[in-house]
Amino acid sequence: MANKIKCIQIQKPGNTRYQHEKCYAKGTGNCSTKISGEHVISHVILRSLEKNGKVKIIGLPWQKKGHFGLLPTNTLKSNILCSTHNSILSEFDSEMGRFFKTLIDNDQNLISAKPESNIAHFCGYDLERWMLKVLCGFIASNQIANFSGTVKDLYVDILFNNMPFPHNWGLYISPLPLTQIDHSFGFMPLMENGDVLGVEFLLNNVRFYLLLGTPGGPSFGMYHPAGIESANNGFKRRIEIYWPNDSQENLQGIYLHSTGKTSKGPPREWPDEWKQ
């Protein structure tokens, strides 16, 4: 099956010999002359979280500490890519939107009156490059507190020149059990010695890590996981993640048992003022 999974291959545009000063991929030398608004968090994910066209956001550098902002999804853009490079990465947005929706659908199906077993397939390289895309967006738009670095040339090569991640860099998944599923998205940079060495992503409370080095601290879980399986009363919803270029097949994944207690409200650990 792994040989049948098609991973996204970036088609390089013609060499325009133009470098747009606002585009973080300008080093490729093939920018367009038009800058375009890029959603740092993919618009397809923001739409799935919005209510009345707005999303509740906390933790950005310009926000008051510990307080949410209720912001229109259409305003959460930054001029960090030219139109050419923005459109090149759109496939990753679409694929991650499908992945995020699958996580939500799997959970909702298992607690519904008529659950059904199902299998969905994804290319792991697409998921980890989308995570790198998000990090680059946060860096280029200066949205990481206490960090003033720029997007590294290596990151641009991985995103736009089909370069692989260095050995042991990339996607990890935490095997820690979930006590509650919340319909939410989380992004937390892992900082060390003034540099970003990784990012923790929370997708519906499932904990993913994108490592870009070897940060200290506890284990970050399974490298290049084989998938996620959720089960309830004999029904199984499985996400299979393939890594066609890996030299050895990884059969490790995480297994969740649904208890039918999915939260439809805010996380229970939030202070009361956050829940308004």
Tab-separated table of C-alpha atoms in Angstrom:
chain	number	residue	atom	x	y	z
A	1	MET	CA	0.000	0.000	0.000
A	2	ALA	CA	2.855	2.388	0.802
A	3	ASN	CA	3.919	2.356	-2.851
A	4	LYS	CA	0.439	3.555	-3.848
A	5	ILE	CA	0.481	6.620	-1.612
A	6	LYS	CA	1.416	9.694	-3.616
A	7	CYS	CA	3.274	12.324	-1.664
A	8	ILE	CA	3.233	15.932	-2.798
A	9	GLN	CA	6.121	16.829	-5.080
A	10	ILE	CA	6.756	20.526	-5.511
A	11	GLN	CA	6.853	21.639	-9.115
A	12	LYS	CA	9.424	24.394	-9.306
A	13	PRO	CA	8.360	27.524	-11.211
A	14	GLY	CA	10.509	29.017	-13.920
A	15	ASN	CA	13.470	31.136	-12.859
A	16	THR	CA	12.193	34.698	-12.904
A	17	ARG	CA	15.458	36.025	-11.437
A	18	TYR	CA	13.284	38.134	-9.167
A	19	GLN	CA	13.405	38.191	-5.381
A	20	HIS	CA	10.451	39.844	-3.677
A	21	GLU	CA	11.752	41.580	-0.563
A	22	LYS	CA	8.754	40.463	1.528
A	23	CYS	CA	8.815	36.793	0.455
A	24	TYR	CA	10.716	34.499	2.812
A	25	ALA	CA	11.420	32.150	-0.134
A	26	LYS	CA	13.088	34.882	-2.181
A	27	GLY	CA	16.403	33.017	-2.069
A	28	THR	CA	15.029	30.579	-4.667
A	29	GLY	CA	15.165	33.389	-7.220
A	30	ASN	CA	11.798	32.625	-8.770
A	31	CYS	CA	9.388	35.025	-7.061
A	32	SER	CA	6.456	36.753	-8.651
A	33	THR	CA	6.168	40.522	-8.376
A	34	LYS	CA	2.943	40.292	-6.360
A	35	ILE	CA	2.869	39.702	-2.601
A	36	SER	CA	-0.105	37.756	-1.253
A	37	GLY	CA	-1.728	37.322	2.129
A	38	GLU	CA	-0.782	33.986	3.660
A	39	HIS	CA	-2.754	32.412	6.513
A	40	VAL	CA	-0.080	31.405	9.019
A	41	ILE	CA	-2.535	28.768	10.288
A	42	SER	CA	-4.182	27.262	7.222
A	43	HIS	CA	-7.521	28.838	6.379
A	44	VAL	CA	-9.140	25.410	6.051
A	45	ILE	CA	-8.321	24.706	9.729
A	46	LEU	CA	-9.410	28.156	10.877
A	47	ARG	CA	-12.760	27.659	9.105
A	48	SER	CA	-13.326	24.397	10.973
A	49	LEU	CA	-12.776	26.224	14.274
A	50	GLU	CA	-14.686	29.423	13.556
A	51	LYS	CA	-18.033	30.535	14.888
A	52	ASN	CA	-19.850	33.325	13.073
A	53	GLY	CA	-16.736	33.932	11.010
A	54	LYS	CA	-14.419	34.377	14.008
A	55	VAL	CA	-11.968	32.260	15.976
A	56	LYS	CA	-10.800	32.561	19.571
A	57	ILE	CA	-7.011	32.964	19.751
A	58	ILE	CA	-4.571	33.314	22.627
A	59	GLY	CA	-0.800	33.532	23.011
A	60	LEU	CA	0.329	35.757	20.137
A	61	PRO	CA	3.023	38.306	21.072
A	62	TRP	CA	0.767	41.333	20.544
A	63	GLN	CA	-2.038	39.944	22.716
A	64	LYS	CA	-2.457	40.697	26.390
A	65	LYS	CA	-1.018	37.783	28.322
A	66	GLY	CA	-3.628	35.240	29.336
A	67	HIS	CA	-6.458	36.824	27.321
A	68	PHE	CA	-8.209	35.663	24.182
A	69	GLY	CA	-8.912	37.691	21.084
A	70	LEU	CA	-11.985	36.986	18.962
A	71	LEU	CA	-10.719	37.565	15.437
A	72	PRO	CA	-12.203	37.212	11.928
A	73	THR	CA	-10.486	34.389	10.053
A	74	ASN	CA	-10.048	36.557	6.952
A	75	THR	CA	-7.835	38.987	8.876
A	76	LEU	CA	-5.348	36.366	10.096
A	77	LYS	CA	-3.001	36.810	7.159
A	78	SER	CA	0.536	38.078	6.768
A	79	ASN	CA	2.382	39.332	3.690
A	80	ILE	CA	5.212	36.819	3.900
A	81	LEU	CA	5.083	35.012	0.532
A	82	CYS	CA	4.770	36.141	-3.049
A	83	SER	CA	1.786	34.784	-4.958
A	84	THR	CA	3.912	32.119	-6.673
A	85	HIS	CA	5.320	30.595	-3.508
A	86	ASN	CA	2.010	30.933	-1.685
A	87	SER	CA	0.209	28.921	-4.355
A	88	ILE	CA	2.959	26.278	-4.425
A	89	LEU	CA	2.255	25.360	-0.791
A	90	SER	CA	-1.538	25.287	-1.141
A	91	GLU	CA	-1.534	21.504	-1.620
A	92	PHE	CA	-0.110	21.058	1.878
A	93	ASP	CA	-2.918	23.204	3.290
A	94	SER	CA	-5.530	21.060	1.552
A	95	GLU	CA	-3.981	17.801	2.717
A	96	MET	CA	-3.635	18.960	6.316
A	97	GLY	CA	-7.226	20.177	6.206
A	98	ARG	CA	-8.240	16.647	5.220
A	99	PHE	CA	-6.138	15.209	8.065
A	100	PHE	CA	-7.604	17.559	10.674
A	101	LYS	CA	-11.138	16.840	9.445
A	102	THR	CA	-10.448	13.104	9.630
A	103	LEU	CA	-9.378	13.410	13.273
A	104	ILE	CA	-12.632	15.225	14.041
A	105	ASP	CA	-14.831	12.885	11.993
A	106	ASN	CA	-13.299	9.756	13.525
A	107	ASP	CA	-14.028	10.945	17.033
A	108	GLN	CA	-17.545	12.106	16.239
A	109	ASN	CA	-18.397	8.918	14.365
A	110	LEU	CA	-17.401	6.615	17.212
A	111	ILE	CA	-19.717	8.352	19.676
A	112	SER	CA	-22.615	8.626	17.221
A	113	ALA	CA	-25.688	6.417	17.180
A	114	LYS	CA	-24.444	4.623	14.050
A	115	PRO	CA	-20.637	4.246	14.228
A	116	GLU	CA	-18.768	2.822	11.232
A	117	SER	CA	-15.257	1.468	10.844
A	118	ASN	CA	-13.048	3.284	8.351
A	119	ILE	CA	-9.446	3.695	7.143
A	120	ALA	CA	-7.913	6.907	5.790
A	121	HIS	CA	-4.451	7.128	4.216
A	122	PHE	CA	-1.902	9.954	4.372
A	123	CYS	CA	1.683	10.584	3.360
A	124	GLY	CA	3.695	11.471	6.458
A	125	TYR	CA	6.101	13.702	4.541
A	126	ASP	CA	3.180	15.946	3.571
A	127	LEU	CA	2.122	16.337	7.205
A	128	GLU	CA	5.566	17.226	8.509
A	129	ARG	CA	6.220	19.700	5.686
A	130	TRP	CA	2.901	21.401	6.468
A	131	MET	CA	4.061	21.757	10.070
A	132	LEU	CA	7.311	23.309	8.849
A	133	LYS	CA	5.263	25.655	6.654
A	134	VAL	CA	3.321	26.822	9.723
A	135	LEU	CA	6.530	27.395	11.681
A	136	CYS	CA	8.035	29.400	8.813
A	137	GLY	CA	4.887	31.512	8.730
A	138	PHE	CA	5.137	32.262	12.439
A	139	ILE	CA	8.831	33.139	12.101
A	140	ALA	CA	8.440	35.314	9.009
A	141	SER	CA	5.505	37.238	10.519
A	142	ASN	CA	7.288	37.763	13.865
A	143	GLN	CA	4.596	35.892	15.793
A	144	ILE	CA	6.922	33.974	18.144
A	145	ALA	CA	7.508	35.730	21.444
A	146	ASN	CA	11.127	36.468	22.397
A	147	PHE	CA	12.448	35.267	19.043
A	148	SER	CA	13.853	37.503	16.330
A	149	GLY	CA	15.357	34.941	13.957
A	150	THR	CA	14.565	34.508	10.279
A	151	VAL	CA	13.473	31.544	8.169
A	152	LYS	CA	16.519	29.347	7.544
A	153	ASP	CA	17.632	28.516	4.011
A	154	LEU	CA	17.367	24.810	4.886
A	155	TYR	CA	13.662	25.236	5.677
A	156	VAL	CA	13.103	26.915	2.315
A	157	ASP	CA	14.886	24.054	0.553
A	158	ILE	CA	12.724	21.462	2.329
A	159	LEU	CA	9.520	23.296	1.416
A	160	PHE	CA	10.274	24.473	-2.107
A	161	ASN	CA	13.078	22.238	-3.424
A	162	ASN	CA	11.849	18.810	-2.239
A	163	MET	CA	14.859	18.413	0.055
A	164	PRO	CA	14.354	15.756	2.775
A	165	PHE	CA	14.579	16.554	6.459
A	166	PRO	CA	17.926	15.690	8.088
A	167	HIS	CA	18.116	12.348	9.889
A	168	ASN	CA	15.769	12.124	12.897
A	169	TRP	CA	14.250	15.529	12.162
A	170	GLY	CA	10.577	15.756	11.351
A	171	LEU	CA	7.351	14.341	12.740
A	172	TYR	CA	6.972	12.614	16.107
A	173	ILE	CA	3.767	11.678	17.898
A	174	SER	CA	3.254	11.396	21.638
A	175	PRO	CA	1.872	8.075	22.943
A	176	LEU	CA	0.525	9.764	26.083
A	177	PRO	CA	-3.149	8.876	26.721
A	178	LEU	CA	-5.830	11.479	26.100
A	179	THR	CA	-8.268	12.225	28.890
A	180	GLN	CA	-10.401	14.542	26.777
A	181	ILE	CA	-10.856	15.461	23.123
A	182	ASP	CA	-11.321	19.166	22.383
A	183	HIS	CA	-12.003	20.633	18.975
A	184	SER	CA	-8.953	22.892	18.926
A	185	PHE	CA	-5.549	23.685	17.446
A	186	GLY	CA	-2.399	24.440	19.432
A	187	PHE	CA	1.081	25.654	18.457
A	188	MET	CA	3.973	25.928	20.935
A	189	PRO	CA	7.586	26.506	19.815
A	190	LEU	CA	10.288	24.539	21.629
A	191	MET	CA	13.007	27.091	22.338
A	192	GLU	CA	16.588	26.380	23.367
A	193	ASN	CA	19.520	28.820	23.491
A	194	GLY	CA	17.502	31.399	21.603
A	195	ASP	CA	16.654	29.101	18.685
A	196	VAL	CA	13.529	27.173	17.711
A	197	LEU	CA	14.406	23.469	17.756
A	198	GLY	CA	10.895	22.186	17.334
A	199	VAL	CA	7.187	22.797	17.668
A	200	GLU	CA	4.480	21.058	19.655
A	201	PHE	CA	1.226	20.857	17.708
A	202	LEU	CA	-2.059	19.931	19.385
A	203	LEU	CA	-4.642	18.744	16.880
A	204	ASN	CA	-7.850	17.862	18.708
A	205	ASN	CA	-5.618	17.223	21.752
A	206	VAL	CA	-3.509	14.664	19.877
A	207	ARG	CA	0.072	15.767	20.517
A	208	PHE	CA	2.446	15.978	17.547
A	209	TYR	CA	6.013	17.277	17.487
A	210	LEU	CA	8.039	18.664	14.610
A	211	LEU	CA	11.711	18.430	15.609
A	212	LEU	CA	14.323	20.561	13.859
A	213	GLY	CA	17.320	19.526	15.888
A	214	THR	CA	17.763	17.737	19.208
A	215	PRO	CA	16.044	19.743	21.934
A	216	GLY	CA	16.598	18.689	25.518
A	217	GLY	CA	13.867	17.397	27.775
A	218	PRO	CA	11.694	14.266	27.810
A	219	SER	CA	11.151	11.903	24.906
A	220	PHE	CA	9.022	13.274	22.097
A	221	GLY	CA	7.443	9.914	21.330
A	222	MET	CA	7.422	7.904	18.126
A	223	TYR	CA	9.403	9.036	15.105
A	224	HIS	CA	7.510	8.754	11.817
A	225	PRO	CA	4.473	6.994	13.347
A	226	ALA	CA	2.532	4.426	11.356
A	227	GLY	CA	-0.837	5.863	12.311
A	228	ILE	CA	-3.595	6.541	14.803
A	229	GLU	CA	-6.378	4.102	15.621
A	230	SER	CA	-9.495	4.966	17.623
A	231	ALA	CA	-11.916	2.284	18.775
A	232	ASN	CA	-15.255	1.971	20.528
A	233	ASN	CA	-17.509	-1.071	20.966
A	234	GLY	CA	-15.777	-3.046	18.251
A	235	PHE	CA	-15.731	-0.230	15.687
A	236	LYS	CA	-12.375	1.156	14.564
A	237	ARG	CA	-11.418	4.357	12.801
A	238	ARG	CA	-7.859	4.230	11.552
A	239	ILE	CA	-5.521	6.814	10.078
A	240	GLU	CA	-2.610	5.108	8.317
A	241	ILE	CA	0.477	7.263	7.786
A	242	TYR	CA	3.008	6.120	5.190
A	243	TRP	CA	6.679	7.023	4.805
A	244	PRO	CA	7.579	5.566	1.393
A	245	ASN	CA	11.263	6.576	1.507
A	246	ASP	CA	12.021	5.285	5.003
A	247	SER	CA	14.530	2.436	4.962
A	248	GLN	CA	12.627	0.463	7.590
A	249	GLU	CA	8.878	0.259	8.023
A	250	ASN	CA	7.740	1.695	11.343
A	251	LEU	CA	4.840	-0.256	12.789
A	252	GLN	CA	4.395	1.908	15.864
A	253	GLY	CA	1.304	4.037	16.232
A	254	ILE	CA	-1.053	5.225	18.932
A	255	TYR	CA	-4.289	3.572	19.971
A	256	LEU	CA	-7.189	5.435	21.534
A	257	HIS	CA	-10.312	4.004	23.145
A	258	SER	CA	-13.344	6.253	22.891
A	259	THR	CA	-15.412	6.588	26.056
A	260	GLY	CA	-18.124	8.723	24.519
A	261	LYS	CA	-17.130	11.793	26.535
A	262	THR	CA	-15.962	14.127	23.813
A	263	SER	CA	-16.145	17.739	24.926
A	264	LYS	CA	-18.350	20.117	22.964
A	265	GLY	CA	-17.189	23.033	25.069
A	266	PRO	CA	-13.840	24.576	25.999
A	267	PRO	CA	-11.128	22.495	27.695
A	268	ARG	CA	-11.999	21.911	31.338
A	269	GLU	CA	-8.607	23.178	32.545
A	270	TRP	CA	-9.299	26.689	31.182
A	271	PRO	CA	-9.993	29.443	33.715
A	272	ASP	CA	-13.597	30.643	33.742
A	273	GLU	CA	-12.771	33.955	32.044
A	274	TRP	CA	-11.375	32.081	29.040
A	275	LYS	CA	-14.607	30.161	28.549
A	276	GLN	CA	-16.751	33.192	27.822
